[in-house]
Coordinates of C-alpha atoms and ligand atoms in Angstrom, one line a residue:
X1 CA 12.0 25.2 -2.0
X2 CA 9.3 24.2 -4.6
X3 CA 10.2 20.9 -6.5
X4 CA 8.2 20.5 -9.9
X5 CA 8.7 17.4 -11.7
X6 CA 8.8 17.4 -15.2
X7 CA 7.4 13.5 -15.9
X8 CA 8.8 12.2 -18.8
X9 CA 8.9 8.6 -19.7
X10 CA 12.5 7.6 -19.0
X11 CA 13.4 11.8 -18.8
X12 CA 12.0 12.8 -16.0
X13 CA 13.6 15.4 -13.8
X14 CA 12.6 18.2 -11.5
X15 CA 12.8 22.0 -11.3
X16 CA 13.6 23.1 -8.2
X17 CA 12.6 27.2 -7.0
X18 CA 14.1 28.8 -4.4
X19 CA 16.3 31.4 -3.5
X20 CA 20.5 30.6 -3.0
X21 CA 20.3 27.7 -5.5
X22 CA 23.3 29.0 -7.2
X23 CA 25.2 28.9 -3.5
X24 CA 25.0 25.6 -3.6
X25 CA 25.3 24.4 -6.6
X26 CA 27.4 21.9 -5.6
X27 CA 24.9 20.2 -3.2
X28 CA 21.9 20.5 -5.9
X29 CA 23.9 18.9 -8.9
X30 CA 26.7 16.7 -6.9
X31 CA 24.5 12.9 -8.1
X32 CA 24.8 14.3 -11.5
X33 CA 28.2 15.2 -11.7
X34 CA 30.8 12.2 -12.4
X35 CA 34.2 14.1 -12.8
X36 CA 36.1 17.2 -10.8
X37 CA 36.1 19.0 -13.6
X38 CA 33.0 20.8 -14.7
X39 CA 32.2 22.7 -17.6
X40 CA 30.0 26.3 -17.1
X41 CA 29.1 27.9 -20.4
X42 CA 27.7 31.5 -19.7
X43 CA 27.6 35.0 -21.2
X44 CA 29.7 38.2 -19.8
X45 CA 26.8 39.8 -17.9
X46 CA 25.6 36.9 -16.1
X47 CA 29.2 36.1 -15.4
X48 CA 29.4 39.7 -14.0
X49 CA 27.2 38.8 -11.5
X50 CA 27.1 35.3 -10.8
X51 CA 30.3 33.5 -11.9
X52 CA 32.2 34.1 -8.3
X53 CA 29.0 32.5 -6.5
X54 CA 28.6 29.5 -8.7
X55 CA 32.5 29.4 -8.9
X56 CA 33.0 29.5 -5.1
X57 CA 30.4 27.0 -4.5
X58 CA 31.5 24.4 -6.8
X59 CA 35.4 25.1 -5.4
X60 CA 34.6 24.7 -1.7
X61 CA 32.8 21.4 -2.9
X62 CA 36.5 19.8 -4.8
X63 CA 34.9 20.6 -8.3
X64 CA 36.8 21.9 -10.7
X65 CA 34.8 24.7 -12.7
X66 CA 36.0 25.6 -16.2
X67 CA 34.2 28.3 -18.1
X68 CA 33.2 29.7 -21.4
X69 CA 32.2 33.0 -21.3
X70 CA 30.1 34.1 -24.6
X71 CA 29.3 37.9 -25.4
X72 CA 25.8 38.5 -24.3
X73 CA 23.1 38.9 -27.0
X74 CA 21.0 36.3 -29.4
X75 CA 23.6 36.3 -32.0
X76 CA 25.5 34.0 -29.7
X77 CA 22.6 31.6 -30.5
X78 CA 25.1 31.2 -34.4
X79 CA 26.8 28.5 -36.3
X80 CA 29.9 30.4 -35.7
X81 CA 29.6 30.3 -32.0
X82 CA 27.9 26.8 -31.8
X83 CA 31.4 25.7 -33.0
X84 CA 33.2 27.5 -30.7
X85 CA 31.3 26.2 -27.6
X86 CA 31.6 22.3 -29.8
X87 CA 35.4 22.5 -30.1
X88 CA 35.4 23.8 -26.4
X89 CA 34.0 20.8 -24.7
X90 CA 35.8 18.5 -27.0
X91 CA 39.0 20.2 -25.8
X92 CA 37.4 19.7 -21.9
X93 CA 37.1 15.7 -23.0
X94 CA 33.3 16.2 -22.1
X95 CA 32.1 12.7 -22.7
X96 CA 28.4 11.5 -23.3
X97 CA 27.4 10.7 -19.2
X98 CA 28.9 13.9 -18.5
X99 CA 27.0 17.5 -17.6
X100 CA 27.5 20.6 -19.0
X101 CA 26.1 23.5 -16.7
X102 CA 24.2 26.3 -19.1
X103 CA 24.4 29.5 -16.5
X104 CA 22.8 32.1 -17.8
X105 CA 18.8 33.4 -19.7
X106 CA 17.2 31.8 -22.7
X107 CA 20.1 32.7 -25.2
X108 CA 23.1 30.3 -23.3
X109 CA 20.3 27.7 -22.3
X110 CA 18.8 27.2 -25.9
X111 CA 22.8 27.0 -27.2
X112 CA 24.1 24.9 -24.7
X113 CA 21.2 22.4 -24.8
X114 CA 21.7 22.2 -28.3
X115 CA 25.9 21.9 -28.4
X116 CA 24.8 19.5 -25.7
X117 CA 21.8 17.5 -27.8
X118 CA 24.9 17.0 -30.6
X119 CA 28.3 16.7 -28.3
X120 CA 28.8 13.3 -29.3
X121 CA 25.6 11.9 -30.1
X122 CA 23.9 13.6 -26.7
X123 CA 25.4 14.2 -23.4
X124 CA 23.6 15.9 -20.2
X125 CA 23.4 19.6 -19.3
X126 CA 22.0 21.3 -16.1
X127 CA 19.9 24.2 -16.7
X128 CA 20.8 27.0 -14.7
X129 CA 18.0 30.1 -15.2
X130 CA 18.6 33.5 -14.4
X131 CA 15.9 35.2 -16.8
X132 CA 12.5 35.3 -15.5
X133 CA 12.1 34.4 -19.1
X134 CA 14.5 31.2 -18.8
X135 CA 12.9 30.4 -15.3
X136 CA 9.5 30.5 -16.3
X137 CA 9.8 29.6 -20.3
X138 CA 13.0 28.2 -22.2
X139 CA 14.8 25.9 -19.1
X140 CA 11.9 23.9 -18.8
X141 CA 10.9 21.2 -21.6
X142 CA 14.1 20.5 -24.0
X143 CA 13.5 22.9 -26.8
X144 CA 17.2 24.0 -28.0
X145 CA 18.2 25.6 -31.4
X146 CA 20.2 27.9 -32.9
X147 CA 18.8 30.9 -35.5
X148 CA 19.6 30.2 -38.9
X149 CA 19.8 32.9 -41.8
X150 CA 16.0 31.8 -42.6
X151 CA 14.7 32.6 -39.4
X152 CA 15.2 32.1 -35.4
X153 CA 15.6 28.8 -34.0
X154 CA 15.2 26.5 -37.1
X155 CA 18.0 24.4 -36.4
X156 CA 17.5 22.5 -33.0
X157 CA 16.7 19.2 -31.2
X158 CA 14.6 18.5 -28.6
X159 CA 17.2 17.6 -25.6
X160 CA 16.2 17.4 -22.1
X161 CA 17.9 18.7 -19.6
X162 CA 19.0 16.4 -15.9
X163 CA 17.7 19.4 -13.5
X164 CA 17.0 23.3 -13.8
X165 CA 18.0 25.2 -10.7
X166 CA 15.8 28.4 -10.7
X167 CA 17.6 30.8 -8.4
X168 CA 15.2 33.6 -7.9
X169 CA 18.5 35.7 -5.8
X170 CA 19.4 36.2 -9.5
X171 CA 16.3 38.2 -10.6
X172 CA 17.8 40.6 -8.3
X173 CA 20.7 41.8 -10.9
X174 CA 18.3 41.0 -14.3
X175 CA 17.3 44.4 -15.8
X176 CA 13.5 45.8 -15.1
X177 CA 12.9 46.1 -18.9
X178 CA 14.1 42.3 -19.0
X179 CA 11.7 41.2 -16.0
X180 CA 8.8 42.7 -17.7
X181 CA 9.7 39.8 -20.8
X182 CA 9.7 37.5 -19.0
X183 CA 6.6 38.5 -17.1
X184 CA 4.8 38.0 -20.5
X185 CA 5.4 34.7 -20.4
X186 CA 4.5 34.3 -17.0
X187 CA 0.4 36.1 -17.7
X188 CA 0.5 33.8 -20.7
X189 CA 0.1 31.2 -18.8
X190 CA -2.9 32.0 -16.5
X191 CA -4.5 33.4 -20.4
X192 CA -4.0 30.3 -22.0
X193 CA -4.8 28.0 -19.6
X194 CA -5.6 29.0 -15.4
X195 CA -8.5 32.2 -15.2
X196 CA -7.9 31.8 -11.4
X197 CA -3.8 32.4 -12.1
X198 CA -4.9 35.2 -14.4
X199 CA -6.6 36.7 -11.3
X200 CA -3.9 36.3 -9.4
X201 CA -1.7 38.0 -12.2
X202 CA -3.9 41.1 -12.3
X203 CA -3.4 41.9 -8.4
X204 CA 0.2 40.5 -7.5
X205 CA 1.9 41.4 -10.8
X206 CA 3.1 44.9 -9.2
X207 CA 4.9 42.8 -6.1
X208 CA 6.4 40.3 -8.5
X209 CA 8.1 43.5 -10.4
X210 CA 8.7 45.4 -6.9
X211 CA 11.0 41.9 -6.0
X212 CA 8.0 40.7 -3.6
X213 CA 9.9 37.0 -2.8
X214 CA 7.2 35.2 -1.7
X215 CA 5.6 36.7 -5.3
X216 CA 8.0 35.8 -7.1
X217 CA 8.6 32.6 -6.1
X218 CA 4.4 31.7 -6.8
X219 CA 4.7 33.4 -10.4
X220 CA 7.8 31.3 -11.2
X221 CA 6.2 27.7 -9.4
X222 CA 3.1 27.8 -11.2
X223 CA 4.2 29.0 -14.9
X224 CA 6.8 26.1 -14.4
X225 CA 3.8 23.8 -13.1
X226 CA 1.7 24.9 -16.1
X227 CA 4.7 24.1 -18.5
X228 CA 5.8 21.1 -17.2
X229 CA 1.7 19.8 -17.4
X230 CA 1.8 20.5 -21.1
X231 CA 5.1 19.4 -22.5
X232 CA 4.6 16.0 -19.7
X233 CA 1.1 15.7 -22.5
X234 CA 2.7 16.6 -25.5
X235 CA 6.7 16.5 -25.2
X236 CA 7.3 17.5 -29.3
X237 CA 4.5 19.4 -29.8
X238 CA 2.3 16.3 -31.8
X239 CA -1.1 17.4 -30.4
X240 CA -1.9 20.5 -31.0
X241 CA -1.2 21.0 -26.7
X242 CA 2.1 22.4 -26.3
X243 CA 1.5 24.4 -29.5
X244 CA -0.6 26.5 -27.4
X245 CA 2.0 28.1 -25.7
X246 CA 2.2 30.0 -28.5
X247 CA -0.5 32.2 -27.9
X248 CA 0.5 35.6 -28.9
X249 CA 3.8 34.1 -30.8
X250 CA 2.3 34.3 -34.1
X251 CA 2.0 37.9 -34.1
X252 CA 4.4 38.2 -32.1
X253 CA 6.5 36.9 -33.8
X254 CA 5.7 38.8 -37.1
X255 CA 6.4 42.2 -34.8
X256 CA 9.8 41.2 -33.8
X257 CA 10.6 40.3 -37.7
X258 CA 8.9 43.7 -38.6
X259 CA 11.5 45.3 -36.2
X260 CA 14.2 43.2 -37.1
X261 CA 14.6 41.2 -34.0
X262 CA 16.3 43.5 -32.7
X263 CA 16.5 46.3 -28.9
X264 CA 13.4 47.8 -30.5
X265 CA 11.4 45.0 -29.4
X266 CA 12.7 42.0 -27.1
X267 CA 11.3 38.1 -27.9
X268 CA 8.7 39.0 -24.6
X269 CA 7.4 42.2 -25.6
X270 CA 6.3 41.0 -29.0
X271 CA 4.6 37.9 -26.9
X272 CA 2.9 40.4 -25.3
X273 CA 1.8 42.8 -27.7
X274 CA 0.8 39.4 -29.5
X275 CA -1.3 37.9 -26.8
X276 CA -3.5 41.6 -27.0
X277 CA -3.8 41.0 -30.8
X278 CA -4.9 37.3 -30.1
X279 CA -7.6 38.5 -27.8
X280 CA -8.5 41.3 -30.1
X281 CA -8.7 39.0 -33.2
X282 CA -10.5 36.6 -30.7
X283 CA -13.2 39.2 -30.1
X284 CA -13.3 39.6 -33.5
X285 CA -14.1 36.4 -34.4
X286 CA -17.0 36.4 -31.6
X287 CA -15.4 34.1 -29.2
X288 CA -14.6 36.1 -26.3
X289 CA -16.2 39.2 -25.6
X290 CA -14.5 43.3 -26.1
X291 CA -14.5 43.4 -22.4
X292 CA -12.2 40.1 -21.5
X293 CA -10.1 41.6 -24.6
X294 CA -10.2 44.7 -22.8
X295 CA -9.2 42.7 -19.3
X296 CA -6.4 41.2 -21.4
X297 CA -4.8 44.6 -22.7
X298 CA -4.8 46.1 -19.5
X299 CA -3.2 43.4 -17.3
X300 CA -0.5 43.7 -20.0
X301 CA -0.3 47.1 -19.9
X302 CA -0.3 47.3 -15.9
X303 CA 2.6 45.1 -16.2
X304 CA 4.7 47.9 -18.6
X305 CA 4.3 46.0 -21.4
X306 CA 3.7 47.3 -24.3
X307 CA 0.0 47.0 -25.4
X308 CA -1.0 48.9 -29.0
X309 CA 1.2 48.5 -32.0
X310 CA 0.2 52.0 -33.2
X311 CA 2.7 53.6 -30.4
X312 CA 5.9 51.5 -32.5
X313 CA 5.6 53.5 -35.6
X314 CA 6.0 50.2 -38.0
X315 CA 5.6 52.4 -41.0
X316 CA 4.0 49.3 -42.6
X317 CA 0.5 47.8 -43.4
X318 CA -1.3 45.1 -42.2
X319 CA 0.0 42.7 -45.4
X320 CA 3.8 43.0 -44.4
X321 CA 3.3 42.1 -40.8
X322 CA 1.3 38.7 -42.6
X323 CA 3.6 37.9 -45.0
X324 CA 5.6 37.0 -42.0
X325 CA 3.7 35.0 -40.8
X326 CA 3.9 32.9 -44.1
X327 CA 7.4 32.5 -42.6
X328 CA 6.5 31.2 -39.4
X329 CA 8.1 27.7 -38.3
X330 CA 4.3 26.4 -37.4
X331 CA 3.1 26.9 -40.9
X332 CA 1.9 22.9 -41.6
X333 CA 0.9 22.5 -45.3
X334 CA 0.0 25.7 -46.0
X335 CA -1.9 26.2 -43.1
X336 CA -1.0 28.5 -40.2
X337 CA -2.7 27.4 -37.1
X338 CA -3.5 30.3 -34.6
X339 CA -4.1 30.5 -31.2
X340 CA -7.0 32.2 -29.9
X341 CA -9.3 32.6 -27.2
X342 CA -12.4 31.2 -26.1
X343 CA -12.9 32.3 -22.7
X344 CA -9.7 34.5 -20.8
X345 CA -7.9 30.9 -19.3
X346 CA -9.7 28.6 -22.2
X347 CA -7.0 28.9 -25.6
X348 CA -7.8 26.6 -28.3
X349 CA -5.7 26.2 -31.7
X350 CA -7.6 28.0 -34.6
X351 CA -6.6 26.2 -37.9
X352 CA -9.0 27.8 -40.5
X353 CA -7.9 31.7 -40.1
X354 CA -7.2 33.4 -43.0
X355 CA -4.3 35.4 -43.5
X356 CA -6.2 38.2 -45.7
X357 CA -8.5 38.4 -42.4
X358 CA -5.5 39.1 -40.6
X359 CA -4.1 41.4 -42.5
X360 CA -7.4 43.4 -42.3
X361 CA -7.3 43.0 -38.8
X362 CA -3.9 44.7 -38.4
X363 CA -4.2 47.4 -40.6
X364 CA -7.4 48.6 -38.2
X365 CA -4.8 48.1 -35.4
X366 CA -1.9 50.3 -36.9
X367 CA -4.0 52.8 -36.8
X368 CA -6.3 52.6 -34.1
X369 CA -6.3 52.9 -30.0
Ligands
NAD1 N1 13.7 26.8 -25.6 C1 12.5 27.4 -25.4 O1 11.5 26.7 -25.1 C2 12.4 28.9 -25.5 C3 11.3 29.5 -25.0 C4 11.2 30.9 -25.1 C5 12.3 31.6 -25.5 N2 13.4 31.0 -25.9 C6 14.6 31.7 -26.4 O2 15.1 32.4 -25.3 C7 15.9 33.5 -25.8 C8 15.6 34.7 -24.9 O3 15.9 34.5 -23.6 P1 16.1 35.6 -22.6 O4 15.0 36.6 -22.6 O5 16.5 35.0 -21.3 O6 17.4 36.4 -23.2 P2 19.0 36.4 -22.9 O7 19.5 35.1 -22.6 O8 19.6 37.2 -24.0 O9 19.0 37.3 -21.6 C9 18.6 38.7 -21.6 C10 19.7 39.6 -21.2 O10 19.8 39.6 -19.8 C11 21.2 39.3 -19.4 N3 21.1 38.5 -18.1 C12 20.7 37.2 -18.0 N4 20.6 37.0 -16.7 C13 20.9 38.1 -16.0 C14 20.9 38.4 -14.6 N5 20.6 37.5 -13.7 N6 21.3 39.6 -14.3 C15 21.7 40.5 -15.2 N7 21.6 40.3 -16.5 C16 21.2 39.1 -16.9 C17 21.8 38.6 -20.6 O11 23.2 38.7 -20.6 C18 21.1 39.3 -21.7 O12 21.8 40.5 -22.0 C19 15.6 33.7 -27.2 O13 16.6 33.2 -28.0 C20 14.4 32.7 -27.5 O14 14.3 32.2 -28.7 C21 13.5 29.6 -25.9

């Protein structure tokens, strides 16, 4: 098992890696748990899968697991169903020094941290991951929200979680169109910060998908080292350090509002169709050269990612996909600070970009490629 400690003044706690973390549950979380009773919120297709093991496990162990199961999808991450899972634990009696055990990807850990942030003024919750994208990305570093009518994940608090318990046995059920999301996430990492992970990226990214364990297990262990470095420097994103985890999130970002946030194009696709505009707009700007851009756009594509925004057929201009970016929850005084590239594993915040650049920039990129 791989251990990662996520040092915190006062918050620390650890993220443990391994396979059969979910069948035994019990023994993992037992110090944090106070009462028999324990809440699981989770969605139906994770329950599907996983509810009988984590079910059994806490059983055998004289816990008593009670659980909310939410329809599957982000618009779970809604007022409406933030006070469904609120009135649920008040009807559990959850009280502040209790944990509340968020089973499931990004979607159920972002809600539940956040129901969990606000259940009476803060209580704990246990991150359980069983996205690549969760595993790697959302568990890890206290970020929860809810999407408002104005945009995705504007109403939130930063609320750590006690543990995260990444199971990699559950990659095993998640979809292969949902692995390769969360693989974005996990190439960001090595872009932004690690040329050596990058490296590693380009020539083990084919075992990770092909369920390679001992793969797997090194993709998830470092991006959750790399994480845990950055938010450990810059917990609420004051420095300008954790805001470079969103490389490739601006356009990304833009994409997915393009598209509606919607099947078309899932949260990690747009990351990675953002991190090749990044290194193209990098390029562009003379910082890296066209070949690590190149390099960039074809780890991503090796990966099944999609790599050129011509093939979505936006059937709109460079300008639209900007004007969402005017949108974007990092705009700071009328400034919207980029993240770009000087060197593949060298990302630095860019705050004097201009959007008419950009918008220039894109329209070349609808067309071309
Ligand atoms: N808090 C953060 O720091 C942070 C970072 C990145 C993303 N996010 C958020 O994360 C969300 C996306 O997370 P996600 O990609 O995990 O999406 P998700 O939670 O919607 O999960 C994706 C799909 O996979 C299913 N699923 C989950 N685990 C499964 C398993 N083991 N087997 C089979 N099916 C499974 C889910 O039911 C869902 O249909 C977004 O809302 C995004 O805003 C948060």
């Amino acid at each position: 098992m791989a251990v990662i400690p996520v040092e915190l003044a006062g918050r620390s706690y650890e993220v443990r890696v391994d396979s059969g973390l979910l069948a035994d549950v019990a023994g993992q979380c037992s110090p944090l748990l106070r009462k028999k009773r324990v809440p699981v919120v989770t969605d139906a297709n994770v329950a599907r899968h996983w509810r009988e093991t984590v079910d059994a496990a806490l059983s055998a162990a004289g816990f008593e697991p009670r659980w909310l199961v939410l329809e599957a999808g982000e618009g779970a991450k809604s007022w409406a169903v933030l006070e469904l899972v609120m009135d649920w634990l008040l009807a559990e009696e959850v009280e502040r020094g209790d944990h509340v055990l968020a089973l499931g990807g990004g979607v159920i850990g972002d809600l539940t941290g956040f129901a969990a942030a606000i259940l009476k003024r803060g209580c704990g919750f246990i991150q359980l991951p069983t996205t690549l994208l969760a595993q790697v990305d959302s568990s890890v570093g206290g970020k929860t929200a809810i999407n408002a009518s104005a945009g995705k994940n504007l109403v939130g608090a930063f609320h750590q979680p006690s543990l995260v318990l990444a199971d990699l046995d559950t990659l095993t059920t998640l979809p292969q169109r949902e692995m390769g999301a969360g693989y974005a996430e996990v190439i960001k990492y090595g872009i932004l910060g690690d040329r050596a992970f990058f490296d590693w990226c380009e020539a083990n990214g084919p075992a990770v998908f092909a369920g390679d364990r001992e793969a797997q297990e090194y993709a998830v262990t470092e991006s959750v080292k790399a994480k845990a470095r950055i938010v450990a420097e810059d917990e609420r994103e004051t420095t300008g350090k954790r805001a470079l985890l969103n490389l490739g999130h601006t356009f990304g970002h833009a994409l997915e509002a393009q598209t509606g946030f919607s099947e078309r194009l899932l949260h990690g696709e747009g990351v990675a169709l953002g991190m090749v505009l990044a290194a193209r707009y990098s390029a562009r700007r003379g910082y890296i050269t066209d070949e690590d851009a190149a390099r960039v756009t074809a780890a991503i594509d090796a990966a099944g990612l999609p790599s050129e925004i011509a093939a979505l057929g936006l059937n709109c201009n460079g300008r639209a996909l900007a004007d969402h970016m005017l949108h974007d929850k990092k705009m700071d005084a009328g400034t919207l600070p980029f993240v770009l590239l000087r060197n593949i594993g060298d990302a630095f915040l860019d705050k004097q970009v201009s959007l008419e650049d950009v918008a220039e920039f894109l329209d070349g990129e609808l067309q071309a490629h």
